[in-house]
Amino acid sequence: MLHLHLTAIIVSLILFIAVFAMYKKNNSSDNKPALILHMVLRVFYLLVLFSGIMIYVGNMEGISAAGSHMQYGIKALLGILSVVFMEVAVVRLKKHSASANVLLVVTLILIIAAVIMGSTLPLGMLSF
Ligand code: HEM
């Protein structure tokens, strides 16, 4: 499940950057390639959420035993917020809102925090 989580995150990040850049160039509703890629991105959001929740639920006993409830709770929250902010940033850009750039920065900060926290928690690749 961790492999699915990581793969879905990497694909989502690439798609998010591509969709954001495409709407930045042309954010009219007839930008069909961006619209289709945005749909694909939404499927990958679901995969990120599903795999994250499955890791969380599947390791509940170990998490309790290690006493790391709080860190896992914060990690899951950062993950969910990252997905929400990615979607909101793209939609704001589509609706010609000036706040899209601010949202992009907030989104990137949330993603960096989620990646650092996920990698350093017990199941992560940077955990020793
Ligand atoms: C864009 C959003 C997200 C990003 C960037 C992200 C990033 C990561 C990364 C990099 C890892 C470490 C994977 C590894 O080293 O093999 C990880 C693990 C994990 N993620 Fe996410 N994640 C996101 C969303 C979520 C969501 C929505 C949830 C749950 C609701 C979640 C729950 C977890 C859990 C429980 C782990 C295992 C933590 C550990 O012990 O290492 N993640 N995540």
Coordinates of C-alpha atoms and ligand atoms in Angstrom, one line a residue:
M1 CA 0.0 0.0 0.0
L2 CA 2.9 2.3 0.7
H3 CA 4.1 1.8 -2.9
L4 CA 0.6 2.8 -4.2
H5 CA 0.7 5.8 -1.9
L6 CA 4.1 7.0 -3.1
T7 CA 3.3 6.3 -6.8
A8 CA -0.1 8.1 -6.6
I9 CA 1.6 11.1 -4.9
I10 CA 4.3 11.4 -7.5
V11 CA 1.9 11.2 -10.4
S12 CA -0.5 13.7 -8.7
L13 CA 2.3 16.2 -8.2
I14 CA 3.4 16.0 -11.8
L15 CA -0.2 16.3 -13.0
F16 CA -0.9 19.1 -10.6
I17 CA 2.0 21.1 -11.9
A18 CA 1.0 20.4 -15.5
V19 CA -2.6 21.3 -15.0
F20 CA -1.7 24.5 -13.1
A21 CA 0.7 25.5 -15.9
M22 CA -1.9 24.7 -18.6
Y23 CA -4.6 26.8 -17.0
K24 CA -2.1 29.6 -16.3
K25 CA -1.6 29.9 -20.1
N26 CA -5.2 29.6 -21.0
N27 CA -7.9 29.4 -18.3
S28 CA -10.9 29.6 -20.6
S29 CA -13.5 26.7 -20.5
D30 CA -12.4 25.6 -24.0
N31 CA -9.0 24.5 -22.8
K32 CA -10.0 20.8 -23.3
P33 CA -6.5 19.2 -22.8
A34 CA -6.3 20.9 -19.3
L35 CA -9.9 19.8 -18.5
I36 CA -9.1 16.2 -19.3
L37 CA -5.8 16.2 -17.4
H38 CA -7.7 17.8 -14.4
M39 CA -10.1 14.8 -14.5
V40 CA -7.3 12.4 -14.5
L41 CA -5.7 14.3 -11.6
R42 CA -8.9 13.9 -9.6
V43 CA -8.7 10.1 -10.0
F44 CA -5.2 10.2 -8.5
Y45 CA -6.4 12.4 -5.6
L46 CA -8.7 9.5 -4.8
L47 CA -5.8 7.0 -5.0
V48 CA -3.7 9.2 -2.6
L49 CA -6.6 9.5 -0.1
F50 CA -7.5 5.8 -0.4
S51 CA -3.9 4.5 0.0
G52 CA -3.2 6.9 2.9
I53 CA -6.3 5.9 4.8
M54 CA -5.6 2.2 4.2
I55 CA -2.0 2.6 5.6
Y56 CA -3.4 4.5 8.6
V57 CA -6.1 2.0 9.3
G58 CA -4.0 -1.1 8.5
N59 CA -1.2 0.0 11.0
M60 CA -3.5 1.2 13.7
E61 CA -2.2 -1.4 16.2
G62 CA 1.4 -0.6 15.6
I63 CA 0.7 3.1 15.8
S64 CA -1.1 2.7 19.1
A65 CA 1.7 0.5 20.5
A66 CA 4.4 3.0 19.5
G67 CA 2.4 5.9 21.0
S68 CA 2.6 7.9 17.8
H69 CA -1.1 8.7 17.4
M70 CA -0.5 12.4 17.4
Q71 CA 2.2 12.4 14.6
Y72 CA 0.1 10.1 12.4
G73 CA -3.0 12.3 13.0
I74 CA -1.0 15.3 11.9
K75 CA 0.4 13.4 8.9
A76 CA -3.1 12.4 7.7
L77 CA -4.3 16.0 8.2
L78 CA -1.4 17.4 6.2
G79 CA -2.1 14.9 3.5
I80 CA -5.8 15.6 3.3
L81 CA -5.2 19.4 3.4
S82 CA -2.6 19.0 0.6
V83 CA -5.2 17.3 -1.7
V84 CA -7.9 19.9 -0.8
F85 CA -5.6 22.8 -1.5
M86 CA -4.4 21.4 -4.8
E87 CA -8.0 21.2 -6.0
V88 CA -8.9 24.6 -4.7
A89 CA -5.8 26.2 -6.2
V90 CA -6.6 24.8 -9.7
V91 CA -10.3 25.8 -9.4
R92 CA -9.4 29.4 -8.3
L93 CA -7.1 29.7 -11.3
K94 CA -9.9 28.5 -13.6
K95 CA -12.2 31.1 -12.1
H96 CA -9.7 33.9 -12.8
S97 CA -9.2 34.5 -9.1
A98 CA -6.2 36.6 -8.0
S99 CA -5.7 34.3 -5.0
A100 CA -4.5 31.4 -7.1
N101 CA -0.8 32.2 -6.7
V102 CA -1.1 32.5 -2.9
L103 CA -2.9 29.2 -2.8
L104 CA -0.2 27.6 -4.9
V105 CA 2.4 28.6 -2.4
V106 CA 0.3 27.4 0.6
T107 CA -0.3 24.1 -1.3
L108 CA 3.4 23.6 -2.0
I109 CA 4.3 24.3 1.7
L110 CA 1.6 21.7 2.8
I111 CA 2.9 19.1 0.3
I112 CA 6.5 19.6 1.5
A113 CA 5.4 19.2 5.1
A114 CA 3.4 16.1 4.3
V115 CA 6.4 14.5 2.4
I116 CA 8.8 15.3 5.2
M117 CA 6.5 14.0 7.9
G118 CA 5.5 10.8 5.9
S119 CA 9.1 10.0 5.1
T120 CA 10.4 10.4 8.7
L121 CA 7.5 8.5 10.4
P122 CA 8.2 4.7 11.2
L123 CA 7.0 3.3 7.8
G124 CA 8.7 6.0 5.7
M125 CA 11.8 5.7 3.6
L126 CA 13.8 8.2 5.7
S127 CA 13.0 6.6 9.0
F128 CA 15.9 4.8 10.8
Ligands
HEM1 C1 -0.7 15.0 -1.3 C2 -0.9 14.4 -0.2 C3 0.1 13.5 0.5 C4 1.5 13.5 0.4 C5 2.4 14.4 -0.4 C6 1.9 12.4 1.2 C7 3.2 12.0 1.4 C8 3.6 10.9 2.0 C9 5.0 10.3 2.0 C10 6.2 10.9 1.2 C11 5.0 9.2 2.7 C12 6.2 8.3 3.0 C13 6.1 7.1 2.1 C14 7.3 6.2 2.1 O1 8.4 6.7 2.6 O2 7.3 5.0 1.6 C15 3.7 9.0 3.3 C16 3.3 8.1 4.2 C17 2.0 8.0 4.8 N1 0.9 8.8 4.5 FE1 0.8 10.2 3.1 N2 0.8 11.8 1.8 C18 -0.3 12.4 1.3 C19 -1.6 12.1 1.7 C20 -2.0 11.3 2.7 C21 -3.3 11.1 3.2 C22 -4.6 11.8 2.7 C23 -3.3 10.2 4.3 C24 -4.3 9.7 5.2 C25 -5.5 10.1 5.3 C26 -1.9 9.8 4.4 C27 -1.4 9.0 5.4 C28 -0.1 8.4 5.4 C29 0.4 7.4 6.3 C30 -0.4 6.8 7.4 C31 1.7 7.2 6.0 C32 2.7 6.2 6.6 C33 3.5 7.1 7.6 C34 4.8 6.4 8.0 O3 4.9 5.7 9.0 O4 5.8 6.6 7.3 N3 -1.1 10.5 3.5 N4 2.9 10.1 2.8

